Amino acid sequence: MADKDYIPWSEDLSVGLEEIDEQHKILINLINRLFNEAILKRADKALISDILDELIQYTIVHFAVEESLFRIFDYPDSEAHQEHHNQLKNEVVNFRKKFQDDTPIDIELMSFLKKWITLHIMKDDRKYTPFFLEKGFKAKWTKQQSWMGKIWSSFKG
Ligand SMILES: [Fe+2]
């Protein structure tokens, strides 16, 4: 069975900064994988656990990247944005705990994840784009050229 895009990527989800879009696509892919394995395929608990772990880890890394950009560029809305990040992190970690205690991943959890990522991208993340562009962040940085891409590749070895 071919995997289904629970959250299809669309330009509505683009913040207009390639580098950030790439990271959001990875998050969306993880949520899509979770949907396919947990809901459509009823996969083993161990596999679902792995995807949840990866989702949590990547969310933490991605939020840290955004937050360091806030610090570098002195983003005025940083506090409220970070507060949203903390709430989202806590909720995902709570779901992970519940799942460990034998609450299955259901469509309600999936729609919660879908809502948080799409709303967060469209409402909070899009707000920083004009500010970052003004500060010199390039909309079309490629992985090879950007300093963030260099950090990523050294991080991944
Ligand atoms: Fe964010």
CSV table of N, CA and C and ligand atoms in Angstrom, one decimal:
chain,number,residue,atom,x,y,z
A,1,MET,N,0.8,-1.2,0.0
A,1,MET,CA,0.0,0.0,0.0
A,1,MET,C,0.9,1.3,0.0
A,2,ALA,N,0.6,2.1,-0.9
A,2,ALA,CA,1.4,3.4,-1.0
A,2,ALA,C,1.0,4.3,0.1
A,3,ASP,N,2.0,5.0,0.7
A,3,ASP,CA,1.8,5.9,1.8
A,3,ASP,C,0.9,7.0,1.3
A,4,LYS,N,0.0,7.4,2.2
A,4,LYS,CA,-0.9,8.5,1.9
A,4,LYS,C,-0.4,9.8,2.6
A,5,ASP,N,-0.5,10.9,1.9
A,5,ASP,CA,-0.1,12.2,2.6
A,5,ASP,C,-1.2,12.7,3.4
A,6,TYR,N,-1.1,12.4,4.7
A,6,TYR,CA,-2.1,12.9,5.6
A,6,TYR,C,-2.1,14.5,5.6
A,7,ILE,N,-0.9,15.0,5.6
A,7,ILE,CA,-0.8,16.5,5.4
A,7,ILE,C,0.0,16.7,4.1
A,8,PRO,N,-0.7,17.0,3.0
A,8,PRO,CA,0.0,17.2,1.8
A,8,PRO,C,0.7,18.5,1.8
A,9,TRP,N,2.0,18.6,1.3
A,9,TRP,CA,2.7,19.9,1.2
A,9,TRP,C,2.0,20.8,0.2
A,10,SER,N,1.8,22.0,0.5
A,10,SER,CA,1.3,23.0,-0.4
A,10,SER,C,2.0,24.3,-0.2
A,11,GLU,N,1.9,25.2,-1.2
A,11,GLU,CA,2.5,26.5,-1.0
A,11,GLU,C,1.9,27.3,0.2
A,12,ASP,N,0.7,26.9,0.6
A,12,ASP,CA,0.1,27.5,1.7
A,12,ASP,C,1.0,27.3,3.0
A,13,LEU,N,1.8,26.3,2.9
A,13,LEU,CA,2.6,25.9,4.1
A,13,LEU,C,4.0,26.5,4.0
A,14,SER,N,4.3,27.2,2.9
A,14,SER,CA,5.6,27.8,2.7
A,14,SER,C,5.7,29.1,3.5
A,15,VAL,N,6.8,29.2,4.2
A,15,VAL,CA,7.1,30.5,4.9
A,15,VAL,C,7.8,31.5,3.9
A,16,GLY,N,8.2,31.0,2.8
A,16,GLY,CA,9.0,31.8,1.8
A,16,GLY,C,10.5,31.8,2.1
A,17,LEU,N,10.9,30.9,2.9
A,17,LEU,CA,12.4,30.8,3.2
A,17,LEU,C,12.7,29.3,3.0
A,18,GLU,N,13.5,29.0,1.9
A,18,GLU,CA,13.7,27.6,1.5
A,18,GLU,C,14.2,26.7,2.7
A,19,GLU,N,15.2,27.3,3.4
A,19,GLU,CA,15.8,26.5,4.4
A,19,GLU,C,14.9,26.0,5.5
A,20,ILE,N,14.0,27.0,5.9
A,20,ILE,CA,13.0,26.7,6.9
A,20,ILE,C,11.9,25.7,6.3
A,21,ASP,N,11.5,26.0,5.1
A,21,ASP,CA,10.5,25.1,4.4
A,21,ASP,C,11.0,23.6,4.4
A,22,GLU,N,12.3,23.5,4.1
A,22,GLU,CA,12.9,22.1,4.1
A,22,GLU,C,12.7,21.4,5.5
A,23,GLN,N,13.0,22.2,6.5
A,23,GLN,CA,12.8,21.6,7.9
A,23,GLN,C,11.4,21.3,8.2
A,24,HIS,N,10.5,22.2,7.8
A,24,HIS,CA,9.0,21.9,8.0
A,24,HIS,C,8.6,20.7,7.2
A,25,LYS,N,9.1,20.5,6.0
A,25,LYS,CA,8.8,19.3,5.2
A,25,LYS,C,9.2,18.0,5.9
A,26,ILE,N,10.3,18.0,6.6
A,26,ILE,CA,10.8,16.9,7.4
A,26,ILE,C,9.8,16.6,8.5
A,27,LEU,N,9.3,17.6,9.2
A,27,LEU,CA,8.4,17.4,10.3
A,27,LEU,C,7.0,16.9,9.8
A,28,ILE,N,6.6,17.4,8.6
A,28,ILE,CA,5.3,17.0,8.0
A,28,ILE,C,5.5,15.5,7.6
A,29,ASN,N,6.6,15.2,7.0
A,29,ASN,CA,6.9,13.8,6.6
A,29,ASN,C,6.8,12.8,7.8
A,30,LEU,N,7.3,13.3,8.9
A,30,LEU,CA,7.3,12.4,10.1
A,30,LEU,C,5.8,12.2,10.6
A,31,ILE,N,5.0,13.3,10.5
A,31,ILE,CA,3.6,13.1,10.9
A,31,ILE,C,2.9,12.3,9.9
A,32,ASN,N,3.2,12.4,8.6
A,32,ASN,CA,2.6,11.6,7.6
A,32,ASN,C,2.9,10.1,7.9
A,33,ARG,N,4.2,9.9,8.2
A,33,ARG,CA,4.6,8.5,8.5
A,33,ARG,C,3.9,7.9,9.7
A,34,LEU,N,3.8,8.7,10.7
A,34,LEU,CA,3.0,8.3,11.9
A,34,LEU,C,1.6,7.9,11.5
A,35,PHE,N,1.0,8.7,10.7
A,35,PHE,CA,-0.4,8.4,10.3
A,35,PHE,C,-0.5,7.1,9.6
A,36,ASN,N,0.4,6.9,8.6
A,36,ASN,CA,0.4,5.7,7.8
A,36,ASN,C,0.6,4.4,8.7
A,37,GLU,N,1.6,4.5,9.6
A,37,GLU,CA,2.0,3.3,10.4
A,37,GLU,C,1.0,3.1,11.5
A,38,ALA,N,0.6,4.1,12.2
A,38,ALA,CA,-0.3,3.9,13.4
A,38,ALA,C,-1.7,3.8,13.0
A,39,ILE,N,-2.2,4.5,12.1
A,39,ILE,CA,-3.6,4.5,11.8
A,39,ILE,C,-4.0,3.5,10.6
A,40,LEU,N,-3.2,3.6,9.5
A,40,LEU,CA,-3.6,2.8,8.3
A,40,LEU,C,-3.0,1.4,8.5
A,41,LYS,N,-1.8,1.3,9.0
A,41,LYS,CA,-1.2,-0.1,9.0
A,41,LYS,C,-1.2,-0.7,10.3
A,42,ARG,N,-1.6,0.0,11.3
A,42,ARG,CA,-1.7,-0.6,12.7
A,42,ARG,C,-0.3,-1.3,13.0
A,43,ALA,N,0.7,-0.5,12.8
A,43,ALA,CA,2.1,-1.1,13.0
A,43,ALA,C,2.4,-1.4,14.5
A,44,ASP,N,3.5,-2.2,14.6
A,44,ASP,CA,3.9,-2.5,16.0
A,44,ASP,C,4.2,-1.3,16.8
A,45,LYS,N,4.0,-1.5,18.1
A,45,LYS,CA,4.3,-0.4,19.1
A,45,LYS,C,5.7,0.1,19.0
A,46,ALA,N,6.6,-0.8,18.8
A,46,ALA,CA,8.1,-0.4,18.7
A,46,ALA,C,8.3,0.6,17.5
A,47,LEU,N,7.7,0.3,16.4
A,47,LEU,CA,7.9,1.1,15.2
A,47,LEU,C,7.3,2.5,15.4
A,48,ILE,N,6.1,2.5,16.0
A,48,ILE,CA,5.4,3.7,16.2
A,48,ILE,C,6.2,4.6,17.3
A,49,SER,N,6.7,3.9,18.3
A,49,SER,CA,7.6,4.6,19.3
A,49,SER,C,8.8,5.2,18.6
A,50,ASP,N,9.4,4.5,17.7
A,50,ASP,CA,10.5,5.1,17.0
A,50,ASP,C,10.2,6.4,16.2
A,51,ILE,N,9.0,6.3,15.6
A,51,ILE,CA,8.6,7.5,14.8
A,51,ILE,C,8.3,8.7,15.8
A,52,LEU,N,7.6,8.4,16.9
A,52,LEU,CA,7.3,9.4,17.9
A,52,LEU,C,8.6,10.0,18.4
A,53,ASP,N,9.6,9.2,18.7
A,53,ASP,CA,10.9,9.7,19.2
A,53,ASP,C,11.5,10.6,18.2
A,54,GLU,N,11.5,10.2,16.9
A,54,GLU,CA,12.1,11.0,15.9
A,54,GLU,C,11.4,12.3,15.8
A,55,LEU,N,10.1,12.2,15.9
A,55,LEU,CA,9.3,13.5,15.8
A,55,LEU,C,9.6,14.4,16.9
A,56,ILE,N,9.8,13.9,18.1
A,56,ILE,CA,10.1,14.8,19.2
A,56,ILE,C,11.5,15.4,19.1
A,57,GLN,N,12.5,14.5,18.7
A,57,GLN,CA,13.8,15.0,18.5
A,57,GLN,C,13.9,16.0,17.4
A,58,TYR,N,13.3,15.8,16.3
A,58,TYR,CA,13.4,16.7,15.2
A,58,TYR,C,12.7,18.0,15.5
A,59,THR,N,11.6,17.9,16.3
A,59,THR,CA,10.9,19.1,16.7
A,59,THR,C,11.8,20.0,17.6
A,60,ILE,N,12.5,19.3,18.5
A,60,ILE,CA,13.3,20.1,19.4
A,60,ILE,C,14.5,20.7,18.6
A,61,VAL,N,15.1,20.0,17.7
A,61,VAL,CA,16.2,20.6,16.9
A,61,VAL,C,15.6,21.7,16.0
A,62,HIS,N,14.5,21.5,15.4
A,62,HIS,CA,14.0,22.6,14.5
A,62,HIS,C,13.6,23.8,15.3
A,63,PHE,N,13.0,23.7,16.5
A,63,PHE,CA,12.6,24.8,17.3
A,63,PHE,C,13.9,25.5,17.7
A,64,ALA,N,14.9,24.8,18.1
A,64,ALA,CA,16.2,25.4,18.5
A,64,ALA,C,16.8,26.2,17.4
A,65,VAL,N,16.7,25.7,16.1
A,65,VAL,CA,17.2,26.5,15.0
A,65,VAL,C,16.5,27.8,14.9
A,66,GLU,N,15.1,27.7,14.9
A,66,GLU,CA,14.3,29.0,14.8
A,66,GLU,C,14.7,29.9,16.0
A,67,GLU,N,14.8,29.4,17.1
A,67,GLU,CA,15.1,30.2,18.3
A,67,GLU,C,16.5,30.9,18.2
A,68,SER,N,17.4,30.1,17.7
A,68,SER,CA,18.7,30.8,17.6
A,68,SER,C,18.7,31.9,16.5
A,69,LEU,N,17.9,31.7,15.5
A,69,LEU,CA,17.7,32.8,14.5
A,69,LEU,C,17.1,34.0,15.2
A,70,PHE,N,16.2,33.7,16.0
A,70,PHE,CA,15.5,34.9,16.8
A,70,PHE,C,16.6,35.7,17.5
A,71,ARG,N,17.5,34.9,18.2
A,71,ARG,CA,18.5,35.6,19.0
A,71,ARG,C,19.5,36.3,18.1
A,72,ILE,N,19.9,35.7,17.0
A,72,ILE,CA,20.9,36.3,16.1
A,72,ILE,C,20.4,37.6,15.5
A,73,PHE,N,19.1,37.5,15.1
A,73,PHE,CA,18.5,38.7,14.4
A,73,PHE,C,17.7,39.6,15.4
A,74,ASP,N,17.7,39.3,16.6
A,74,ASP,CA,17.0,40.1,17.6
A,74,ASP,C,15.5,40.3,17.3
A,75,TYR,N,14.9,39.1,17.1
A,75,TYR,CA,13.5,39.2,16.6
A,75,TYR,C,12.5,39.6,17.8
A,76,PRO,N,11.7,40.7,17.5
A,76,PRO,CA,11.0,41.3,18.6
A,76,PRO,C,9.9,40.4,19.2
A,77,ASP,N,9.3,39.4,18.4
A,77,ASP,CA,8.2,38.6,18.8
A,77,ASP,C,8.7,37.3,19.4
A,78,SER,N,10.0,37.2,19.7
A,78,SER,CA,10.6,36.0,20.0
A,78,SER,C,10.0,35.3,21.3
A,79,GLU,N,9.7,36.1,22.3
A,79,GLU,CA,9.2,35.5,23.5
A,79,GLU,C,7.9,34.7,23.3
A,80,ALA,N,6.9,35.4,22.7
A,80,ALA,CA,5.6,34.7,22.5
A,80,ALA,C,5.8,33.5,21.6
A,81,HIS,N,6.7,33.6,20.6
A,81,HIS,CA,6.9,32.4,19.7
A,81,HIS,C,7.5,31.3,20.5
A,82,GLN,N,8.5,31.6,21.3
A,82,GLN,CA,9.1,30.5,22.1
A,82,GLN,C,8.2,29.9,23.0
A,83,GLU,N,7.3,30.7,23.6
A,83,GLU,CA,6.2,30.1,24.5
A,83,GLU,C,5.4,29.1,23.7
A,84,HIS,N,5.0,29.4,22.5
A,84,HIS,CA,4.2,28.4,21.7
A,84,HIS,C,5.1,27.2,21.4
A,85,HIS,N,6.3,27.4,21.2
A,85,HIS,CA,7.2,26.2,21.0
A,85,HIS,C,7.2,25.3,22.2
A,86,ASN,N,7.3,25.9,23.4
A,86,ASN,CA,7.3,25.1,24.6
A,86,ASN,C,6.0,24.4,24.8
A,87,GLN,N,4.9,25.0,24.6
A,87,GLN,CA,3.6,24.4,24.7
A,87,GLN,C,3.5,23.2,23.8
A,88,LEU,N,3.9,23.4,22.5
A,88,LEU,CA,3.9,22.3,21.6
A,88,LEU,C,4.7,21.1,21.9
A,89,LYS,N,6.0,21.5,22.4
A,89,LYS,CA,6.9,20.4,22.8
A,89,LYS,C,6.3,19.6,24.0
A,90,ASN,N,5.7,20.3,24.9
A,90,ASN,CA,5.1,19.6,26.1
A,90,ASN,C,4.0,18.7,25.7
A,91,GLU,N,3.2,19.2,24.7
A,91,GLU,CA,2.0,18.4,24.3
A,91,GLU,C,2.5,17.1,23.6
A,92,VAL,N,3.5,17.2,22.7
A,92,VAL,CA,3.9,16.1,22.0
A,92,VAL,C,4.6,15.1,23.0
A,93,VAL,N,5.4,15.6,23.9
A,93,VAL,CA,6.0,14.7,24.9
A,93,VAL,C,4.9,14.0,25.8
A,94,ASN,N,3.8,14.7,26.1
A,94,ASN,CA,2.7,14.1,26.8
A,94,ASN,C,2.1,13.0,26.1
A,95,PHE,N,1.9,13.2,24.8
A,95,PHE,CA,1.3,12.1,23.9
A,95,PHE,C,2.2,10.9,23.9
A,96,ARG,N,3.5,11.2,23.9
A,96,ARG,CA,4.5,10.1,23.9
A,96,ARG,C,4.3,9.3,25.1
A,97,LYS,N,4.2,10.0,26.3
A,97,LYS,CA,4.0,9.3,27.6
A,97,LYS,C,2.7,8.5,27.6
A,98,LYS,N,1.7,9.1,27.1
A,98,LYS,CA,0.4,8.4,27.1
A,98,LYS,C,0.5,7.1,26.3
A,99,PHE,N,1.1,7.3,25.2
A,99,PHE,CA,1.3,6.1,24.3
A,99,PHE,C,2.1,5.0,24.9
A,100,GLN,N,3.1,5.4,25.7
A,100,GLN,CA,3.9,4.4,26.4
A,100,GLN,C,3.0,3.7,27.5
A,101,ASP,N,2.0,4.4,28.0
A,101,ASP,CA,1.1,3.8,29.0
A,101,ASP,C,-0.1,3.1,28.3
A,102,ASP,N,0.1,2.8,27.0
A,102,ASP,CA,-0.9,2.0,26.3
A,102,ASP,C,-2.1,2.7,25.8
A,103,THR,N,-2.1,4.0,25.6
A,103,THR,CA,-3.1,4.7,24.9
A,103,THR,C,-2.7,4.7,23.4
A,104,PRO,N,-3.5,4.1,22.6
A,104,PRO,CA,-3.1,4.0,21.1
A,104,PRO,C,-3.2,5.4,20.5
A,105,ILE,N,-2.4,5.5,19.4
A,105,ILE,CA,-2.5,6.7,18.6
A,105,ILE,C,-3.8,6.7,17.8
A,106,ASP,N,-4.6,7.7,18.0
A,106,ASP,CA,-5.9,7.6,17.2
A,106,ASP,C,-6.0,8.9,16.3
A,107,ILE,N,-7.1,8.9,15.7
A,107,ILE,CA,-7.2,10.0,14.7
A,107,ILE,C,-7.3,11.4,15.4
A,108,GLU,N,-7.7,11.4,16.6
A,108,GLU,CA,-7.8,12.7,17.4
A,108,GLU,C,-6.4,13.2,17.6
A,109,LEU,N,-5.4,12.3,18.0
A,109,LEU,CA,-4.1,12.8,18.1
A,109,LEU,C,-3.5,13.2,16.8
A,110,MET,N,-3.8,12.5,15.7
A,110,MET,CA,-3.3,12.9,14.4
A,110,MET,C,-3.8,14.2,14.0
A,111,SER,N,-5.1,14.5,14.3
A,111,SER,CA,-5.7,15.8,13.9
A,111,SER,C,-5.1,16.9,14.7
A,112,PHE,N,-4.8,16.6,16.0
A,112,PHE,CA,-4.1,17.5,16.8
A,112,PHE,C,-2.7,17.9,16.2
A,113,LEU,N,-2.0,16.9,15.8
A,113,LEU,CA,-0.7,17.2,15.2
A,113,LEU,C,-0.8,18.0,14.0
A,114,LYS,N,-1.8,17.6,13.2
A,114,LYS,CA,-2.0,18.3,11.9
A,114,LYS,C,-2.3,19.8,12.1
A,115,LYS,N,-3.2,20.0,13.1
A,115,LYS,CA,-3.6,21.3,13.4
A,115,LYS,C,-2.4,22.1,13.9
A,116,TRP,N,-1.6,21.6,14.9
A,116,TRP,CA,-0.5,22.4,15.4
A,116,TRP,C,0.5,22.7,14.4
A,117,ILE,N,0.9,21.8,13.6
A,117,ILE,CA,1.9,22.1,12.6
A,117,ILE,C,1.5,23.1,11.6
A,118,THR,N,0.3,22.9,11.1
A,118,THR,CA,-0.2,23.8,10.0
A,118,THR,C,-0.5,25.2,10.6
A,119,LEU,N,-1.2,25.3,11.7
A,119,LEU,CA,-1.5,26.6,12.3
A,119,LEU,C,-0.2,27.3,12.7
A,120,HIS,N,0.7,26.6,13.3
A,120,HIS,CA,2.0,27.2,13.8
A,120,HIS,C,2.8,27.8,12.6
A,121,ILE,N,2.8,27.0,11.5
A,121,ILE,CA,3.6,27.5,10.4
A,121,ILE,C,2.9,28.7,9.8
A,122,MET,N,1.5,28.6,9.6
A,122,MET,CA,0.8,29.7,8.9
A,122,MET,C,0.7,30.9,9.7
A,123,LYS,N,0.5,30.7,11.0
A,123,LYS,CA,0.3,31.9,11.9
A,123,LYS,C,1.6,32.5,12.5
A,124,ASP,N,2.3,31.6,13.2
A,124,ASP,CA,3.5,32.1,13.9
A,124,ASP,C,4.7,32.3,13.0
A,125,ASP,N,5.0,31.2,12.3
A,125,ASP,CA,6.3,31.2,11.5
A,125,ASP,C,6.3,32.2,10.4
A,126,ARG,N,5.2,32.3,9.7
A,126,ARG,CA,5.1,33.3,8.6
A,126,ARG,C,5.3,34.7,9.0
A,127,LYS,N,5.1,35.0,10.2
A,127,LYS,CA,5.2,36.3,10.8
A,127,LYS,C,6.7,36.8,10.7
A,128,TYR,N,7.6,35.8,10.9
A,128,TYR,CA,9.0,36.2,11.0
A,128,TYR,C,9.7,36.4,9.6
A,129,THR,N,9.1,35.9,8.5
A,129,THR,CA,9.7,36.0,7.2
A,129,THR,C,10.1,37.4,6.8
A,130,PRO,N,9.2,38.4,6.8
A,130,PRO,CA,9.6,39.7,6.3
A,130,PRO,C,10.8,40.3,7.2
A,131,PHE,N,10.7,40.0,8.5
A,131,PHE,CA,11.8,40.5,9.4
A,131,PHE,C,13.1,39.8,9.1
A,132,PHE,N,13.1,38.5,8.9
A,132,PHE,CA,14.4,37.8,8.6
A,132,PHE,C,15.0,38.3,7.2
A,133,LEU,N,14.1,38.5,6.2
A,133,LEU,CA,14.5,38.9,4.9
A,133,LEU,C,15.2,40.3,5.0
A,134,GLU,N,14.6,41.1,5.8
A,134,GLU,CA,15.1,42.5,6.0
A,134,GLU,C,16.5,42.4,6.7
A,135,LYS,N,16.7,41.4,7.5
A,135,LYS,CA,18.0,41.3,8.2
A,135,LYS,C,19.0,40.6,7.4
A,136,GLY,N,18.6,40.2,6.1
A,136,GLY,CA,19.6,39.6,5.2
A,136,GLY,C,19.6,38.1,5.1
A,137,PHE,N,18.6,37.5,5.7
A,137,PHE,CA,18.4,36.0,5.5
A,137,PHE,C,17.9,35.8,4.1
A,138,LYS,N,18.5,34.9,3.4
A,138,LYS,CA,18.1,34.7,2.0
A,138,LYS,C,17.0,33.8,1.8
A,139,ALA,N,16.0,34.1,0.9
A,139,ALA,CA,14.9,33.3,0.7
A,139,ALA,C,15.3,32.0,0.0
A,140,LYS,N,16.3,32.1,-0.8
A,140,LYS,CA,16.7,30.9,-1.6
A,140,LYS,C,18.1,30.4,-1.3
A,141,TRP,N,18.5,30.2,-0.1
A,141,TRP,CA,19.7,29.7,0.2
A,141,TRP,C,19.8,28.2,-0.1
A,142,THR,N,20.8,27.7,-0.7
A,142,THR,CA,20.8,26.3,-0.9
A,142,THR,C,21.6,25.7,0.3
A,143,LYS,N,21.5,24.4,0.4
A,143,LYS,CA,22.1,23.7,1.6
A,143,LYS,C,23.6,23.9,1.6
A,144,GLN,N,24.2,23.9,0.3
A,144,GLN,CA,25.7,24.1,0.3
A,144,GLN,C,26.2,25.5,0.7
A,145,GLN,N,25.4,26.5,0.3
A,145,GLN,CA,25.8,27.8,0.5
A,145,GLN,C,25.6,28.4,1.9
A,146,SER,N,24.5,27.9,2.5
A,146,SER,CA,24.1,28.6,3.7
A,146,SER,C,24.9,28.1,4.9
A,147,TRP,N,25.0,29.0,5.8
A,147,TRP,CA,25.8,28.7,7.1
A,147,TRP,C,25.0,27.6,7.8
A,148,MET,N,23.7,27.7,7.7
A,148,MET,CA,22.9,26.7,8.5
A,148,MET,C,23.0,25.3,7.8
A,149,GLY,N,23.1,25.3,6.5
A,149,GLY,CA,23.3,24.0,5.8
A,149,GLY,C,24.7,23.4,6.2
A,150,LYS,N,25.7,24.3,6.4
A,150,LYS,CA,27.0,23.8,6.8
A,150,LYS,C,26.9,23.2,8.2
A,151,ILE,N,26.2,23.9,9.1
A,151,ILE,CA,26.0,23.4,10.5
A,151,ILE,C,25.4,22.0,10.4
A,152,TRP,N,24.3,21.9,9.6
A,152,TRP,CA,23.6,20.6,9.4
A,152,TRP,C,24.5,19.5,9.0
A,153,SER,N,25.3,19.8,7.9
A,153,SER,CA,26.1,18.7,7.4
A,153,SER,C,27.2,18.3,8.3
A,154,SER,N,27.7,19.3,9.1
A,154,SER,CA,28.7,18.8,10.1
A,154,SER,C,28.1,18.1,11.2
A,155,PHE,N,26.9,18.5,11.5
A,155,PHE,CA,26.1,17.8,12.6
A,155,PHE,C,25.8,16.4,12.2
A,156,LYS,N,25.4,16.2,11.0
A,156,LYS,CA,25.1,14.8,10.5
A,156,LYS,C,26.3,14.0,10.1
A,157,GLY,N,27.5,14.6,10.1
A,157,GLY,CA,28.7,13.9,9.8
A,157,GLY,C,28.8,13.7,8.4
B,1,FE,FE,8.1,28.2,15.1
